[in-house]
PDB file of C-alpha atoms in Angstrom:
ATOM      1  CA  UNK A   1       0.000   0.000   0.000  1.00 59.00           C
ATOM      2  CA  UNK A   2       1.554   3.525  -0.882  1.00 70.00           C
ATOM      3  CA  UNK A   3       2.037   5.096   2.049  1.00 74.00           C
ATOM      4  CA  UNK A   4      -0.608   7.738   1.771  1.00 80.00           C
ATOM      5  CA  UNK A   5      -3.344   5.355   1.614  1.00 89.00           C
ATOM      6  CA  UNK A   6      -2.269   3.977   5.008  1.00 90.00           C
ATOM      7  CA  UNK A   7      -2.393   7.475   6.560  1.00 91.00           C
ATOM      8  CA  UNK A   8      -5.261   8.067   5.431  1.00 94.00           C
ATOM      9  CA  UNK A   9      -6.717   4.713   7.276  1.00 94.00           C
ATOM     10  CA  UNK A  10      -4.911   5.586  10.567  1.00 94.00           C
ATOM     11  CA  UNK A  11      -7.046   9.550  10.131  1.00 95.00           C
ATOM     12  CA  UNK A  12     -10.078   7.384   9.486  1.00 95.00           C
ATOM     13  CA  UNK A  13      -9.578   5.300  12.409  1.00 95.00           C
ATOM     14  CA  UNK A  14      -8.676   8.114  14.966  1.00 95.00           C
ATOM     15  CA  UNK A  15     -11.730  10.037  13.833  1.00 96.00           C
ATOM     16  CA  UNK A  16     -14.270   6.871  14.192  1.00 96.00           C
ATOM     17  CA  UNK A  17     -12.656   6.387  17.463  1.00 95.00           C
ATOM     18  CA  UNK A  18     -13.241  10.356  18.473  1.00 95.00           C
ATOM     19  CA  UNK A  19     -16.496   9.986  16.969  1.00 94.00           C
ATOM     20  CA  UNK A  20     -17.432   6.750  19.110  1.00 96.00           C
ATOM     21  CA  UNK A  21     -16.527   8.742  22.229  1.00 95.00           C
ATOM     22  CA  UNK A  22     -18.220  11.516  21.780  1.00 94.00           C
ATOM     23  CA  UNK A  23     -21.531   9.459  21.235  1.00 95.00           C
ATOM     24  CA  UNK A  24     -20.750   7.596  24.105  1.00 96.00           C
ATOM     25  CA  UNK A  25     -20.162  11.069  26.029  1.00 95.00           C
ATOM     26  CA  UNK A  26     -23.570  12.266  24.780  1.00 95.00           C
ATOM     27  CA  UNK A  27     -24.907   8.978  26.083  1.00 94.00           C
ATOM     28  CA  UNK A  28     -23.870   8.988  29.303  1.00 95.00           C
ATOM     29  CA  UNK A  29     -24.415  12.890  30.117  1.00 95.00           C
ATOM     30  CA  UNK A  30     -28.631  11.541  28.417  1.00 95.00           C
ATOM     31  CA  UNK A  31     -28.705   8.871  31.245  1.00 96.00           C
ATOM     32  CA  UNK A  32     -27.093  11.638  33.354  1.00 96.00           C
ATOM     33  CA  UNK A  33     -30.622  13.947  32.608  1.00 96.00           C
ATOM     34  CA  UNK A  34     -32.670  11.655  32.802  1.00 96.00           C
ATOM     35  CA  UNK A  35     -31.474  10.249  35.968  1.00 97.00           C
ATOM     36  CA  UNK A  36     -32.221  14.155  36.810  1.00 97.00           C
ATOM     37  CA  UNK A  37     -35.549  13.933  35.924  1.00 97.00           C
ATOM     38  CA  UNK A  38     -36.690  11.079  37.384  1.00 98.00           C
ATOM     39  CA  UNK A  39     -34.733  12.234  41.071  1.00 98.00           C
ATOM     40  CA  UNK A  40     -36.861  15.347  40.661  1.00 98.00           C
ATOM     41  CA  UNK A  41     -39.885  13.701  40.303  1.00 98.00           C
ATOM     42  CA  UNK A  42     -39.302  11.408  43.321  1.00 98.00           C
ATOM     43  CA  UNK A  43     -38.435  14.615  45.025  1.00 98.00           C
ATOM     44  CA  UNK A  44     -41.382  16.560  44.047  1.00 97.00           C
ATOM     45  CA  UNK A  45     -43.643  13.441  45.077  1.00 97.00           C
ATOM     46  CA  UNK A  46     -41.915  13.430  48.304  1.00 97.00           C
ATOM     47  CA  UNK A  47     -42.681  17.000  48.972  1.00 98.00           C
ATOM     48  CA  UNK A  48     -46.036  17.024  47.677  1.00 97.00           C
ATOM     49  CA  UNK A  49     -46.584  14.044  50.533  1.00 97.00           C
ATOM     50  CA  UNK A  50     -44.852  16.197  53.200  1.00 97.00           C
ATOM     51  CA  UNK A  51     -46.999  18.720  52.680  1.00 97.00           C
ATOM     52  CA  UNK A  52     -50.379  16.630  52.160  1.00 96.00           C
ATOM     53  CA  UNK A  53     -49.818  14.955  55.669  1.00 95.00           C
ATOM     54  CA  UNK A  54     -48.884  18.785  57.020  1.00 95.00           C
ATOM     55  CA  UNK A  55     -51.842  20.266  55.617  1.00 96.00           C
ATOM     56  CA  UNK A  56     -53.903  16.955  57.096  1.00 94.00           C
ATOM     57  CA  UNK A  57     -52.855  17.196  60.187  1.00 93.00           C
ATOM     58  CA  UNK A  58     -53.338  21.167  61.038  1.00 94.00           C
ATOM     59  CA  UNK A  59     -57.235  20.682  59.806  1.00 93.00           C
ATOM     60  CA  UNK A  60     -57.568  17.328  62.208  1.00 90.00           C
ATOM     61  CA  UNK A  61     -58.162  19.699  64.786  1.00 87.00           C
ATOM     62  CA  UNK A  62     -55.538  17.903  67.050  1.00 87.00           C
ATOM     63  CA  UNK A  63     -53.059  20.929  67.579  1.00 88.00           C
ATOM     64  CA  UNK A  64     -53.998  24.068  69.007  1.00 88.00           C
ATOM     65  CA  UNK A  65     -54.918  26.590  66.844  1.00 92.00           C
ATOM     66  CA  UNK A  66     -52.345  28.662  66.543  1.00 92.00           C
ATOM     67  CA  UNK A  67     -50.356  25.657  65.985  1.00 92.00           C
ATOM     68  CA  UNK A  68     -53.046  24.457  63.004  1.00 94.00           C
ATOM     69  CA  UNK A  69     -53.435  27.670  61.319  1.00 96.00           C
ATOM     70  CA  UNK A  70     -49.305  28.230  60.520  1.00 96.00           C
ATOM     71  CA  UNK A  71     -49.026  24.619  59.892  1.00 96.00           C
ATOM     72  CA  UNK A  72     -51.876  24.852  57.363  1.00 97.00           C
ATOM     73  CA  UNK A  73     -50.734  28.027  55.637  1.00 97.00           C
ATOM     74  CA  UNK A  74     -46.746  26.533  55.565  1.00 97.00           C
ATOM     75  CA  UNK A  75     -48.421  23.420  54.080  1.00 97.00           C
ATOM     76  CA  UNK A  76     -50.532  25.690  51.665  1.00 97.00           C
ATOM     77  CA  UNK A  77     -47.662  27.374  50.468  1.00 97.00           C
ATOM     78  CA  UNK A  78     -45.693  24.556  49.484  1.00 97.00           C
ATOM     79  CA  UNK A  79     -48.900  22.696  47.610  1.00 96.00           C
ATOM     80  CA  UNK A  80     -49.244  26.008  45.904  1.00 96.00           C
ATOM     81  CA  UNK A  81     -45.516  27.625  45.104  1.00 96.00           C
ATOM     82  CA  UNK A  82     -44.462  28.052  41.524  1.00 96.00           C
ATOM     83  CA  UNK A  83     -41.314  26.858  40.480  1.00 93.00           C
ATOM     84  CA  UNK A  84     -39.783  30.243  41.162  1.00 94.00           C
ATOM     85  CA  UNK A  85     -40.199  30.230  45.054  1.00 96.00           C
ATOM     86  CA  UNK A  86     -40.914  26.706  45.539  1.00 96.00           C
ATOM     87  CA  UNK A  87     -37.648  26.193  47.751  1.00 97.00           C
ATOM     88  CA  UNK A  88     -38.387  28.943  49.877  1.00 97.00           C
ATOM     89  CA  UNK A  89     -41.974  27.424  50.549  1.00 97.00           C
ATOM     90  CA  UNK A  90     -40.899  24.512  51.530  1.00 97.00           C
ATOM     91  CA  UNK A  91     -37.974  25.837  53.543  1.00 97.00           C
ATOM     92  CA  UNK A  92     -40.838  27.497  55.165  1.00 97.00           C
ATOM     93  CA  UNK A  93     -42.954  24.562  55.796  1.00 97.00           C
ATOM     94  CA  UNK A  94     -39.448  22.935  57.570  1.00 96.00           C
ATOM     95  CA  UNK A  95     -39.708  25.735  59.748  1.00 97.00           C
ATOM     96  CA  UNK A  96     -42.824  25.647  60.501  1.00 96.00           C
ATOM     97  CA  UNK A  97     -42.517  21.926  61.141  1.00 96.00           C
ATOM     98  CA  UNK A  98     -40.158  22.647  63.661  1.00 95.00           C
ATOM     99  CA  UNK A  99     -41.697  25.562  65.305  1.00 94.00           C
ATOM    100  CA  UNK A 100     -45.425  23.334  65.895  1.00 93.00           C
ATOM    101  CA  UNK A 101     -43.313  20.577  66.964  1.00 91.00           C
ATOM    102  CA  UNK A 102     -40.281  21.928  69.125  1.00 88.00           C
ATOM    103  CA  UNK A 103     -41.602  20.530  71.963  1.00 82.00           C
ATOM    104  CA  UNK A 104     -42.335  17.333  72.587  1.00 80.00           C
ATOM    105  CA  UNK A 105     -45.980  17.399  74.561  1.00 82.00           C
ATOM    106  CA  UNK A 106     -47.177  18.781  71.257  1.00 84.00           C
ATOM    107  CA  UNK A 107     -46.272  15.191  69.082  1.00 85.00           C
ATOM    108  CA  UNK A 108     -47.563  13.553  72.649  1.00 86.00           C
ATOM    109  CA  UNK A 109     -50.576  15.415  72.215  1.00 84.00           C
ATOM    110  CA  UNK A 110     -50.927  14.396  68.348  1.00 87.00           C
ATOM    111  CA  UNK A 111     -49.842  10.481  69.280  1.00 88.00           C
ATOM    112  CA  UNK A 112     -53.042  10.475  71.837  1.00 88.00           C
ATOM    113  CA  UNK A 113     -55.299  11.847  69.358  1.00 86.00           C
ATOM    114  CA  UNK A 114     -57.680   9.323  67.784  1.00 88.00           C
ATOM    115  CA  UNK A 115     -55.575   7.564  64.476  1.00 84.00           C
ATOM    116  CA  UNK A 116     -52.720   9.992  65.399  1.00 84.00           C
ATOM    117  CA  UNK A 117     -49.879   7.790  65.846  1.00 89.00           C
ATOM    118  CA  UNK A 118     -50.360   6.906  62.224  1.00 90.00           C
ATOM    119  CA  UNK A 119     -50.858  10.330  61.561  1.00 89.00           C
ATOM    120  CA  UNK A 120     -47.406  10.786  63.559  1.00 89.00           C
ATOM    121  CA  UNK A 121     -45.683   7.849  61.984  1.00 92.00           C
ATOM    122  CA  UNK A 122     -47.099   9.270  58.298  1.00 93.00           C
ATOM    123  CA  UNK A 123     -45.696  12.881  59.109  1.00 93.00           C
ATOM    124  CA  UNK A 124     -42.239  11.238  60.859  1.00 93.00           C
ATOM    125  CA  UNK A 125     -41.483   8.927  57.291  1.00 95.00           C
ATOM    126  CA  UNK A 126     -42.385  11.897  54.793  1.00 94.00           C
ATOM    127  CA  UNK A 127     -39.915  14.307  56.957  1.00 94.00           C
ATOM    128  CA  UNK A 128     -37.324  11.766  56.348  1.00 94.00           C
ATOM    129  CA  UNK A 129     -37.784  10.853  53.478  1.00 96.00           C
ATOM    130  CA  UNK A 130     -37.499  14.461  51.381  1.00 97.00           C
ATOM    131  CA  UNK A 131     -33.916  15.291  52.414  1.00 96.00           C
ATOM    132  CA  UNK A 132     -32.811  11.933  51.041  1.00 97.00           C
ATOM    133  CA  UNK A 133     -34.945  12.649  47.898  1.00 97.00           C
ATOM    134  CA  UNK A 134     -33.625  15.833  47.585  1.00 98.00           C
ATOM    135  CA  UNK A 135     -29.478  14.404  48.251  1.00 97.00           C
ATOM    136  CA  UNK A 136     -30.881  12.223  45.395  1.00 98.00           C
ATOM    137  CA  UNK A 137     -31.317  14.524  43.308  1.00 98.00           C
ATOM    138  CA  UNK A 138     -28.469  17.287  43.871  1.00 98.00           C
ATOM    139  CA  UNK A 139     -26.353  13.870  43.256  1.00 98.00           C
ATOM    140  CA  UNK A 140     -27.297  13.374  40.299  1.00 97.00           C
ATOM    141  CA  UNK A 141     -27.008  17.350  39.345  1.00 98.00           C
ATOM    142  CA  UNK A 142     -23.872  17.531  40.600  1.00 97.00           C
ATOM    143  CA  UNK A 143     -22.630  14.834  38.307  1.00 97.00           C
ATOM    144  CA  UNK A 144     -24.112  16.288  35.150  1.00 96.00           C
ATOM    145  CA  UNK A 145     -22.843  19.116  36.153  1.00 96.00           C
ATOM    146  CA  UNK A 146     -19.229  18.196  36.404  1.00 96.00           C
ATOM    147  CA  UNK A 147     -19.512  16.317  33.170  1.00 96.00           C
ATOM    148  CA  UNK A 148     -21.217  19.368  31.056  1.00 95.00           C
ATOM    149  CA  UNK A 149     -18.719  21.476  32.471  1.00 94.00           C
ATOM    150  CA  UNK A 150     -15.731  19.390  30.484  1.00 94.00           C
ATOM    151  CA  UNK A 151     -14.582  21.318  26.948  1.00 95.00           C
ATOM    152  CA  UNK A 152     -15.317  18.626  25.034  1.00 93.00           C
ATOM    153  CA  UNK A 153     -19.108  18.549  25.983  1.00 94.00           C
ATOM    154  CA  UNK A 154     -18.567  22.480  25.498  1.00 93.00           C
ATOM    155  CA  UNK A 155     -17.153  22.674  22.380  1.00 95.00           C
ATOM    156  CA  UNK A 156     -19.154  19.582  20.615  1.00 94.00           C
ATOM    157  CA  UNK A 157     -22.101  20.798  22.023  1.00 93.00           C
ATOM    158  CA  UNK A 158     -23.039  17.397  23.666  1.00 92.00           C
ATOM    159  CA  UNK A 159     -25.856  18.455  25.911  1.00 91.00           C
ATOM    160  CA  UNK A 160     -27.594  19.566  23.070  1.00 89.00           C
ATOM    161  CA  UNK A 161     -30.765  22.389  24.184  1.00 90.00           C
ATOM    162  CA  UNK A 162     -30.828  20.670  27.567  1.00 90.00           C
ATOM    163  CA  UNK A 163     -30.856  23.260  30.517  1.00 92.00           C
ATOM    164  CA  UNK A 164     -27.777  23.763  32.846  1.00 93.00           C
ATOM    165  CA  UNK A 165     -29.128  21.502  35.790  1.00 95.00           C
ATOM    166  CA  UNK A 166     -29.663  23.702  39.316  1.00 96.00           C
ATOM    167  CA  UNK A 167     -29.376  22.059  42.655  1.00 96.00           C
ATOM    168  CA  UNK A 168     -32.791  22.143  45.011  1.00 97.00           C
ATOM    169  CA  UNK A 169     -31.465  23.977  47.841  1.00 96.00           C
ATOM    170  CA  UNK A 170     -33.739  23.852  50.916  1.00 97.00           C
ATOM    171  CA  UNK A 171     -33.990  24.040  54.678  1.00 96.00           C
ATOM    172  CA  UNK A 172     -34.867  20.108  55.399  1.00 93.00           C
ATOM    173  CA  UNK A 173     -33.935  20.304  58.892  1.00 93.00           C
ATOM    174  CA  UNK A 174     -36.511  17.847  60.863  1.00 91.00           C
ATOM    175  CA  UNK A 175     -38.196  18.464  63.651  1.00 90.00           C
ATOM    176  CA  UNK A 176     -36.716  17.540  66.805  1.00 84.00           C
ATOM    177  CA  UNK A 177     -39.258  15.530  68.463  1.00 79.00           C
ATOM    178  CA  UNK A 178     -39.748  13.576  64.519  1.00 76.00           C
ATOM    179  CA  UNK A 179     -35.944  13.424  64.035  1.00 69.00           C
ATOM    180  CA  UNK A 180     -35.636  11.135  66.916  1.00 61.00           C
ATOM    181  CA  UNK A 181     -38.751   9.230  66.086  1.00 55.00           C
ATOM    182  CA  UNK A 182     -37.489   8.182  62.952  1.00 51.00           C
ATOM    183  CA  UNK A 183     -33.961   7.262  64.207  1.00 51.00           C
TER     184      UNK A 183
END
């Protein structure tokens, strides 16, 4: 073969090769998004729950009222929040969380309630579960984040029209007397 015509192989080759890695860049930083998307929608699901058993349990008429009424309109909130202000609701509903239930006669008070320790077991699991849904999901951002961030995803344009992923940044502090319920 003149030597020309192998060159030109060994150009072929490296480009295929380039070309194989990119598509499996662009793969992996899909999988990445829609890893993204589906963490969001668990955490959404978890905060819509949060929320639901929140907004249940002010209108039970088991707190005082006082208590009920900020519970309900944290709770309220949340349901209600665009996208915009969403993690400042629900920061809000944490706090309000832990204001109703910073002391501990208040969850007594709840437990002794007709169906409220299932009420109380209900609102201990969905506190737990949300910051884990929402370490979930920053994961998962975190990793696209650091891959879309490479030149090569920058300068091929891997990510295509996706949108920069954004971490859900919220007060998910539990309650005291729920915190050591669900440990």
């Amino acid at each position: 073969m003149p030597p020309v015509t192998s060159t030109l192989i060994w150009i072929l080759v490296v480009l295929v090769a380039f070309g194989l890695y990119l598509s499996w860049t662009a793969g992996r930083l899909d999988r990445l998004h829609t890893r993204i998307d589906a963490a969001r929608a668990a955490l959404d699901a978890q905060l819509l729950r949060r929320a639901s058993v929140a907004q249940e349990l002010a209108t039970a008429g088991v707190l005082d009222p006082a208590a009920s009424i900020v519970l309900y309109e944290a709770a309220h909130a949340a349901r209600q929040a665009e996208e915009e202000q969403r993690e400042v609701s629900e920061s809000e509903l944490s706090q309000a969380l832990r204001a109703v239930f910073a002391e501990p006669q208040q969850m007594e008070a709840v437990r002794e309630a007709p169906g409220g320790e299932a009420a109380t077991h209900e609102l201990t699991e969905a506190v737990r579960r949300v910051p884990m849904a929402r370490r979930f999901h920053n994961d998962a951002v975190g990793a696209a984040r650091r891959l879309r961030e490479h030149r090569k995803v920058r300068w091929f344009r891997l990510a295509g029209h996706a949108p920069f992923p954004m971490a859900f940044e919220m007060d998910d502090e539990p309650p005291v007397a729920l915190a050591d319920r669900a440990a």
